[in-house]
Short mmCIF file of C-alpha atoms and ligand atoms in Angstrom, two decimals:
data_model
loop_
_atom_site.label_atom_id
_atom_site.label_comp_id
_atom_site.label_asym_id
_atom_site.label_seq_id
_atom_site.Cartn_x
_atom_site.Cartn_y
_atom_site.Cartn_z
CA MET A 1 7.87 -0.34 9.61
CA ILE A 2 5.51 -0.84 6.66
CA VAL A 3 6.87 -0.84 3.20
CA VAL A 4 4.37 0.08 0.57
CA ASP A 5 5.51 -0.63 -2.94
CA GLN A 6 3.46 0.75 -6.19
CA LEU A 7 0.44 0.01 -4.77
CA THR A 8 -2.16 -0.27 -6.88
CA LYS A 9 -6.19 -1.06 -6.66
CA SER A 10 -8.83 -1.14 -9.09
CA TYR A 11 -12.79 -1.46 -8.83
CA GLY A 12 -13.45 -1.93 -12.56
CA ASP A 13 -12.21 0.62 -14.89
CA LYS A 14 -11.77 3.55 -11.77
CA VAL A 15 -8.20 2.63 -10.35
CA VAL A 16 -8.81 4.10 -6.30
CA VAL A 17 -5.00 3.61 -5.45
CA ASP A 18 -2.72 4.19 -8.10
CA HIS A 19 0.81 3.18 -7.99
CA LEU A 20 1.22 4.14 -4.10
CA SER A 21 4.85 3.66 -2.56
CA PHE A 22 5.82 5.59 0.74
CA THR A 23 7.23 3.29 3.90
CA VAL A 24 5.90 3.74 7.33
CA ARG A 25 9.23 3.97 10.01
CA PRO A 26 8.86 3.13 14.23
CA GLY A 27 9.92 5.62 16.48
CA VAL A 28 7.33 8.84 15.11
CA VAL A 29 3.81 9.18 14.55
CA THR A 30 2.46 9.25 10.54
CA GLY A 31 -0.13 11.02 9.72
CA PHE A 32 -2.21 9.44 6.38
CA LEU A 33 -3.74 12.36 5.06
CA GLY A 34 -5.81 12.89 2.06
CA PRO A 35 -9.56 14.18 1.00
CA ASN A 36 -12.82 11.80 1.49
CA GLY A 37 -12.48 9.54 -1.08
CA SER A 38 -8.86 9.62 -1.55
CA GLY A 39 -8.23 5.95 -0.95
CA LYS A 40 -6.86 6.21 2.45
CA SER A 41 -9.33 3.23 3.70
CA THR A 42 -8.30 0.99 0.71
CA THR A 43 -4.71 1.54 0.80
CA MET A 44 -4.80 0.62 5.01
CA ARG A 45 -7.52 -2.46 4.20
CA MET A 46 -4.27 -3.75 1.71
CA ILE A 47 -1.68 -3.09 4.45
CA LEU A 48 -3.92 -5.66 6.57
CA GLY A 49 -4.22 -8.31 3.58
CA LEU A 50 -7.85 -7.61 3.40
CA ASP A 51 -7.78 -6.15 0.59
CA ALA A 52 -5.75 -8.03 -2.57
CA PRO A 53 -3.58 -5.28 -4.52
CA THR A 54 -4.44 -5.22 -7.84
CA SER A 55 -0.83 -5.24 -8.71
CA GLY A 56 2.25 -3.88 -5.76
CA THR A 57 3.40 -5.38 -2.65
CA VAL A 58 2.82 -3.93 1.02
CA THR A 59 5.21 -5.58 3.52
CA VAL A 60 4.77 -5.41 7.44
CA ALA A 61 7.62 -5.65 9.98
CA GLY A 62 9.44 -7.66 6.95
CA ARG A 63 6.26 -9.81 5.36
CA ALA A 64 3.26 -9.46 4.44
CA TYR A 65 0.76 -9.15 7.19
CA VAL A 66 -1.26 -12.31 6.43
CA ASP A 67 1.96 -14.10 6.57
CA ALA A 68 2.14 -13.13 10.20
CA PRO A 69 2.12 -16.12 12.63
CA VAL A 70 -0.41 -13.79 15.13
CA PRO A 71 -1.06 -10.88 13.05
CA MET A 72 -2.38 -9.40 16.33
CA ARG A 73 0.81 -9.33 17.82
CA THR A 74 2.85 -7.81 14.76
CA VAL A 75 -0.43 -5.27 13.80
CA GLY A 76 -2.48 -3.68 16.01
CA ALA A 77 -5.13 -1.88 13.46
CA LEU A 78 -8.97 0.35 13.89
CA LEU A 79 -10.47 0.33 11.31
CA ASP A 80 -14.42 0.69 12.11
CA ALA A 81 -14.64 1.33 15.85
CA LYS A 82 -18.38 0.52 15.90
CA ALA A 83 -17.62 -3.26 13.86
CA VAL A 84 -18.21 -4.43 17.71
CA HIS A 85 -20.99 -7.05 18.62
CA GLY A 86 -23.01 -4.72 20.53
CA GLY A 87 -24.80 -7.13 22.83
CA ARG A 88 -20.75 -8.22 24.50
CA THR A 89 -19.72 -6.86 27.06
CA ALA A 90 -16.08 -4.65 26.40
CA ARG A 91 -14.40 -7.34 28.57
CA ASN A 92 -16.10 -10.29 26.51
CA HIS A 93 -15.27 -8.79 23.78
CA LEU A 94 -11.61 -8.49 24.28
CA LEU A 95 -11.77 -11.46 25.93
CA TRP A 96 -12.60 -13.42 22.91
CA LEU A 97 -10.35 -11.64 20.76
CA ALA A 98 -7.41 -12.52 23.25
CA HIS A 99 -8.44 -15.67 23.10
CA SER A 100 -8.73 -16.83 19.22
CA ASN A 101 -5.32 -15.02 18.72
CA GLY A 102 -3.70 -16.71 21.56
CA ILE A 103 -3.41 -13.82 23.73
CA PRO A 104 -3.17 -14.85 27.60
CA ALA A 105 -6.17 -13.14 29.60
CA ARG A 106 -4.50 -10.91 31.64
CA ARG A 107 -3.97 -8.72 28.96
CA VAL A 108 -7.21 -7.75 28.55
CA ASP A 109 -7.54 -5.76 32.21
CA GLU A 110 -3.77 -4.52 31.47
CA VAL A 111 -5.67 -2.56 28.25
CA LEU A 112 -8.70 -1.76 29.46
CA ALA A 113 -6.88 0.31 32.16
CA ASP A 114 -4.57 1.60 29.73
CA VAL A 115 -7.57 3.47 27.59
CA GLY A 116 -9.71 4.37 30.73
CA LEU A 117 -12.27 1.46 30.11
CA LYS A 118 -11.95 -0.38 33.68
CA GLY A 119 -14.89 0.96 34.77
CA ALA A 120 -16.67 0.01 31.80
CA ALA A 121 -15.87 -3.25 31.34
CA HIS A 122 -19.16 -4.89 32.18
CA ARG A 123 -20.88 -2.64 30.14
CA ARG A 124 -21.93 -4.00 26.50
CA ALA A 125 -20.58 -2.26 23.94
CA GLY A 126 -23.62 -1.38 22.17
CA THR A 127 -24.28 1.04 25.09
CA PHE A 128 -20.62 2.80 24.39
CA SER A 129 -20.81 6.64 23.10
CA LEU A 130 -18.43 6.88 19.94
CA GLY A 131 -15.41 7.98 22.09
CA MET A 132 -16.30 5.25 24.57
CA SER A 133 -16.30 3.16 21.32
CA GLN A 134 -12.79 4.30 20.11
CA ARG A 135 -11.06 3.57 23.12
CA LEU A 136 -11.97 -0.40 23.27
CA GLY A 137 -11.58 -0.51 19.25
CA ILE A 138 -7.65 0.56 20.78
CA ALA A 139 -7.66 -1.35 23.34
CA ALA A 140 -8.46 -3.98 20.96
CA ALA A 141 -5.32 -3.05 18.40
CA LEU A 142 -3.42 -2.60 22.11
CA LEU A 143 -4.04 -5.86 23.06
CA GLY A 144 -1.64 -8.22 20.74
CA ASP A 145 1.21 -5.44 22.35
CA PRO A 146 1.90 -5.39 18.39
CA GLU A 147 5.43 -3.04 17.07
CA VAL A 148 2.86 -1.81 13.90
CA LEU A 149 -0.27 0.55 14.74
CA MET A 150 -2.79 1.29 12.81
CA LEU A 151 -6.15 3.82 12.91
CA ASP A 152 -8.40 4.78 10.13
CA GLU A 153 -9.48 8.04 11.27
CA PRO A 154 -9.67 7.63 14.97
CA VAL A 155 -9.92 11.38 16.39
CA ASN A 156 -13.46 11.25 13.72
CA GLY A 157 -16.29 12.76 16.72
CA LEU A 158 -14.07 12.37 19.65
CA ASP A 159 -14.30 15.74 21.96
CA PRO A 160 -11.52 17.42 22.53
CA GLU A 161 -10.41 15.87 25.59
CA GLY A 162 -10.68 12.70 23.83
CA ILE A 163 -8.54 13.80 20.72
CA LEU A 164 -6.24 14.60 23.62
CA TRP A 165 -6.41 11.37 25.07
CA ILE A 166 -5.41 9.58 21.20
CA ARG A 167 -3.04 12.13 21.08
CA THR A 168 -0.81 11.67 23.89
CA LEU A 169 -1.55 7.76 23.75
CA MET A 170 -0.26 7.56 20.41
CA ARG A 171 2.72 9.65 21.04
CA ARG A 172 3.86 7.76 23.87
CA LEU A 173 3.61 4.38 21.54
CA ALA A 174 6.04 6.05 18.99
CA ALA A 175 8.09 7.31 21.58
CA GLU A 176 8.52 3.21 22.83
CA GLY A 177 9.51 2.41 19.46
CA ARG A 178 6.74 1.30 17.63
CA THR A 179 5.63 2.83 13.94
CA VAL A 180 2.17 4.45 14.41
CA LEU A 181 -0.05 5.17 11.38
CA LEU A 182 -2.98 7.10 11.57
CA SER A 183 -5.41 8.32 8.83
CA SER A 184 -6.96 11.65 8.95
CA HIS A 185 -9.10 14.02 6.01
CA LEU A 186 -8.26 17.03 8.33
CA MET A 187 -5.05 18.64 8.45
CA SER A 188 -5.40 20.77 11.89
CA GLU A 189 -6.17 16.67 13.62
CA MET A 190 -2.97 15.55 12.50
CA ALA A 191 -0.85 19.25 12.77
CA LEU A 192 -0.16 18.75 16.53
CA THR A 193 0.06 14.55 16.21
CA ALA A 194 1.87 13.70 13.63
CA ASP A 195 5.92 14.07 12.92
CA HIS A 196 5.78 13.09 9.69
CA LEU A 197 2.88 13.49 6.71
CA ILE A 198 1.96 11.23 3.65
CA VAL A 199 -0.64 13.19 1.83
CA ILE A 200 -2.47 11.41 -1.20
CA GLY A 201 -5.34 12.16 -3.54
CA ARG A 202 -7.06 10.00 -5.86
CA GLY A 203 -4.88 7.84 -4.56
CA ARG A 204 -1.56 9.04 -6.07
CA LEU A 205 1.54 10.23 -3.64
CA ILE A 206 1.39 14.15 -3.27
CA ALA A 207 3.67 14.42 -0.50
CA ASP A 208 5.45 12.32 1.92
CA THR A 209 7.35 14.74 4.24
CA GLY A 210 7.99 15.95 8.04
CA ILE A 211 5.96 18.24 9.38
CA GLU A 212 8.54 20.53 9.92
CA ASP A 213 9.58 20.57 6.45
CA PHE A 214 5.81 20.80 5.14
CA VAL A 215 5.46 23.57 7.79
CA ARG A 216 8.75 25.19 6.40
CA THR A 217 7.72 25.10 2.55
CA GLN A 218 4.30 25.03 2.70
CA SER A 219 2.93 27.65 4.47
CA ASP A 220 3.99 31.48 3.29
CA SER A 221 3.74 34.76 4.44
CA SER A 222 2.66 37.63 2.73
CA VAL A 223 1.65 41.18 4.47
CA LEU A 224 -1.94 42.57 4.32
CA VAL A 225 -2.09 46.75 3.20
CA HIS A 226 -4.40 48.96 3.10
CA THR A 227 -3.91 52.81 2.11
CA ALA A 228 -5.46 55.75 3.88
CA GLU A 229 -6.39 57.19 0.72
CA ALA A 230 -7.51 55.68 -2.77
CA GLY A 231 -5.17 55.82 -6.20
CA ASP A 232 -2.42 55.30 -3.45
CA GLY A 233 -1.86 51.29 -4.04
CA GLU A 234 0.06 51.93 -7.20
CA ARG A 235 2.39 55.03 -6.25
CA LEU A 236 3.20 53.01 -3.24
CA ALA A 237 3.97 49.54 -5.20
CA GLY A 238 6.43 50.73 -7.57
CA PRO A 239 9.11 51.30 -4.32
CA LEU A 240 8.16 47.97 -2.30
CA ARG A 241 8.46 46.68 -6.26
CA ALA A 242 12.06 48.29 -6.31
CA ALA A 243 12.65 46.90 -2.55
CA GLY A 244 12.21 43.03 -4.29
CA ALA A 245 8.33 42.34 -3.05
CA GLU A 246 5.74 41.07 -4.86
CA VAL A 247 2.85 43.51 -5.34
CA ALA A 248 -0.71 42.50 -6.26
CA VAL A 249 -2.81 45.76 -6.00
CA GLU A 250 -6.96 45.53 -5.83
CA GLU A 251 -8.71 49.06 -6.22
CA ALA A 252 -10.99 49.04 -2.79
CA GLY A 253 -12.98 52.11 -3.94
CA GLY A 254 -13.28 55.33 -1.68
CA ASP A 255 -11.52 53.96 0.95
CA GLY A 256 -8.41 53.65 0.05
CA ASP A 257 -6.27 50.45 -1.91
CA ARG A 258 -5.28 47.17 -0.78
CA LEU A 259 -2.37 45.29 -1.32
CA VAL A 260 -1.00 42.04 -0.37
CA VAL A 261 3.34 42.08 -0.71
CA THR A 262 5.30 39.60 -0.63
CA ASP A 263 9.19 39.25 0.38
CA LEU A 264 9.33 42.23 2.52
CA THR A 265 8.22 42.31 6.43
CA GLY A 266 5.79 44.73 7.62
CA ALA A 267 8.85 47.08 8.99
CA GLN A 268 10.17 47.33 5.81
CA ILE A 269 6.79 48.17 4.02
CA GLY A 270 6.25 50.59 6.56
CA ARG A 271 9.03 52.53 6.61
CA ILE A 272 8.89 52.77 2.32
CA ALA A 273 5.23 54.08 3.03
CA VAL A 274 6.60 57.10 5.19
CA ALA A 275 9.70 57.52 3.06
CA GLU A 276 6.63 58.06 0.24
CA GLY A 277 4.80 60.55 2.64
CA ILE A 278 2.02 57.34 1.90
CA PRO A 279 -0.87 56.82 4.86
CA LEU A 280 -1.69 53.34 5.94
CA ALA A 281 -4.78 52.59 7.67
CA GLU A 282 -4.02 48.71 7.83
CA LEU A 283 -0.80 46.80 7.72
CA SER A 284 -1.12 43.34 8.80
CA PRO A 285 1.19 40.35 8.27
CA ARG A 286 -0.77 36.98 7.54
CA HIS A 287 0.52 33.84 7.75
CA THR A 288 -0.97 30.67 5.42
CA SER A 289 -1.73 28.10 8.10
CA LEU A 290 -1.16 24.43 7.52
CA GLU A 291 -5.14 23.70 7.07
CA GLU A 292 -4.60 26.47 3.90
CA ALA A 293 -1.58 24.73 2.72
CA TYR A 294 -2.77 21.40 2.86
CA LEU A 295 -6.46 22.66 1.00
CA ARG A 296 -4.11 24.13 -2.00
CA MET A 297 -2.14 21.07 -1.99
CA THR A 298 -5.37 18.73 -2.53
CA ARG A 299 -7.84 21.08 -4.38
CA ASP A 300 -6.60 19.40 -7.83
CA SER A 301 -7.91 16.22 -6.07
CA VAL A 302 -10.89 16.21 -4.22
CA GLU A 303 -13.22 13.94 -4.99
CA TYR A 304 -16.33 15.89 -4.96
CA SER A 305 -15.58 19.40 -5.18
CA VAL A 306 -18.05 22.14 -4.26
CA HIS A 307 -16.90 24.46 -7.12
CA GLY A 308 -17.50 20.93 -9.32
CA GLU A 309 -13.58 21.22 -10.41
CA GLY A 310 -12.74 18.30 -8.91
CA GLY A 311 -15.37 15.78 -10.44
CA ALA A 312 -14.86 12.20 -10.02
N1 LIG B 1 -15.52 -1.86 -2.45
C1 LIG B 1 -15.12 -0.96 -3.44
N2 LIG B 1 -15.91 -0.80 -4.44
C2 LIG B 1 -15.51 -0.12 -5.75
N3 LIG B 1 -15.31 1.48 -5.05
C3 LIG B 1 -14.74 1.36 -4.21
C4 LIG B 1 -15.07 0.65 -3.13
N4 LIG B 1 -14.29 0.89 -1.83
C5 LIG B 1 -13.85 1.85 -2.02
N5 LIG B 1 -14.55 2.07 -3.56
C6 LIG B 1 -14.36 3.88 -4.12
O1 LIG B 1 -12.46 4.05 -3.47
C7 LIG B 1 -12.30 5.52 -3.30
C8 LIG B 1 -11.15 5.56 -2.32
O2 LIG B 1 -12.20 5.16 -0.88
P1 LIG B 1 -11.26 5.41 0.34
O3 LIG B 1 -12.57 4.89 1.48
O4 LIG B 1 -10.33 4.36 0.07
O5 LIG B 1 -10.75 6.89 0.32
P2 LIG B 1 -10.44 7.69 2.16
O6 LIG B 1 -9.68 8.89 1.62
O7 LIG B 1 -10.42 6.68 2.86
O8 LIG B 1 -11.80 8.35 2.20
P3 LIG B 1 -12.83 8.80 3.54
O9 LIG B 1 -11.69 9.55 4.10
O10 LIG B 1 -14.09 9.54 2.90
O11 LIG B 1 -12.73 7.35 4.40
C9 LIG B 1 -13.53 5.51 -3.02
O12 LIG B 1 -14.00 6.30 -4.31
C10 LIG B 1 -14.84 4.63 -3.44
O13 LIG B 1 -15.81 5.64 -3.35
#
């Protein structure tokens, strides 16, 4: 379990993590989401004791990470896959880490097999592709058989096969009862992997929710209606509103009008249109994707918005 309590980090007068509190529980995969620059890496570095908080506390498995007798046995972390001595072979890199943490050498071969790098054990890490470097970083994280795993953007730059592999591995590790925290700035990557989501923006907590609740509360649906004839939009909107719908009408010129209708199904709208004798050119249900819901939720906290609204 990771418990973050009122964690705050300032650089000069810039507050990059702002009174952040959340708990990461064992047995599930928790996604740590936020736009670029929202403070995810800084939070993870504080969890690992690599950065000191300005205020607030964090505990991992009941104590501050730096107080753990053998840190690698408590938390396995991957913060930067390329932070490896490129001249060492994969196996030697892991042997060195194992040795300096009092972990038996046989664990090295186990984790190399676990991440599918057995065949590349004697290749220099400097020659590895990004995907292989990620695997080596994950092997290092697994070395101490830790109860907590924390990976910063683990699928960044990976191909679909690599993403699927990480997803499967993380779910297996969580199913073994471990605490798994993965960060990403993309909802699409988390939607299929995480059971729970912690969303931050500008260093503040925006959501702490199960993925199913997130889907239920954030992804609403509407129906797009196109009338066949211009001028019919308002004529149809009246009876739709009377039936309880919320309707936005846009006059689309010569090609009929466009209505966005919520709170009624396509079938209900179709029946009302028939009853009113209004011909339709289109009737299509739309679902807000999780990605759209996430972007909407974090829109105001994007540090460098392309629209210039969210300026830092
Ligand atoms: N050592 C530092 N000195 C000053 N500012 C810093 C330092 N480290 C991070 N920051 C700032 O803190 C903010 C949060 O950065 P952080 O890397 O934690 O965000 P992030 O959510 O991990 O982003 P990304 O998805 O881009 O990795 C950014 O504005 C960054 O510029």
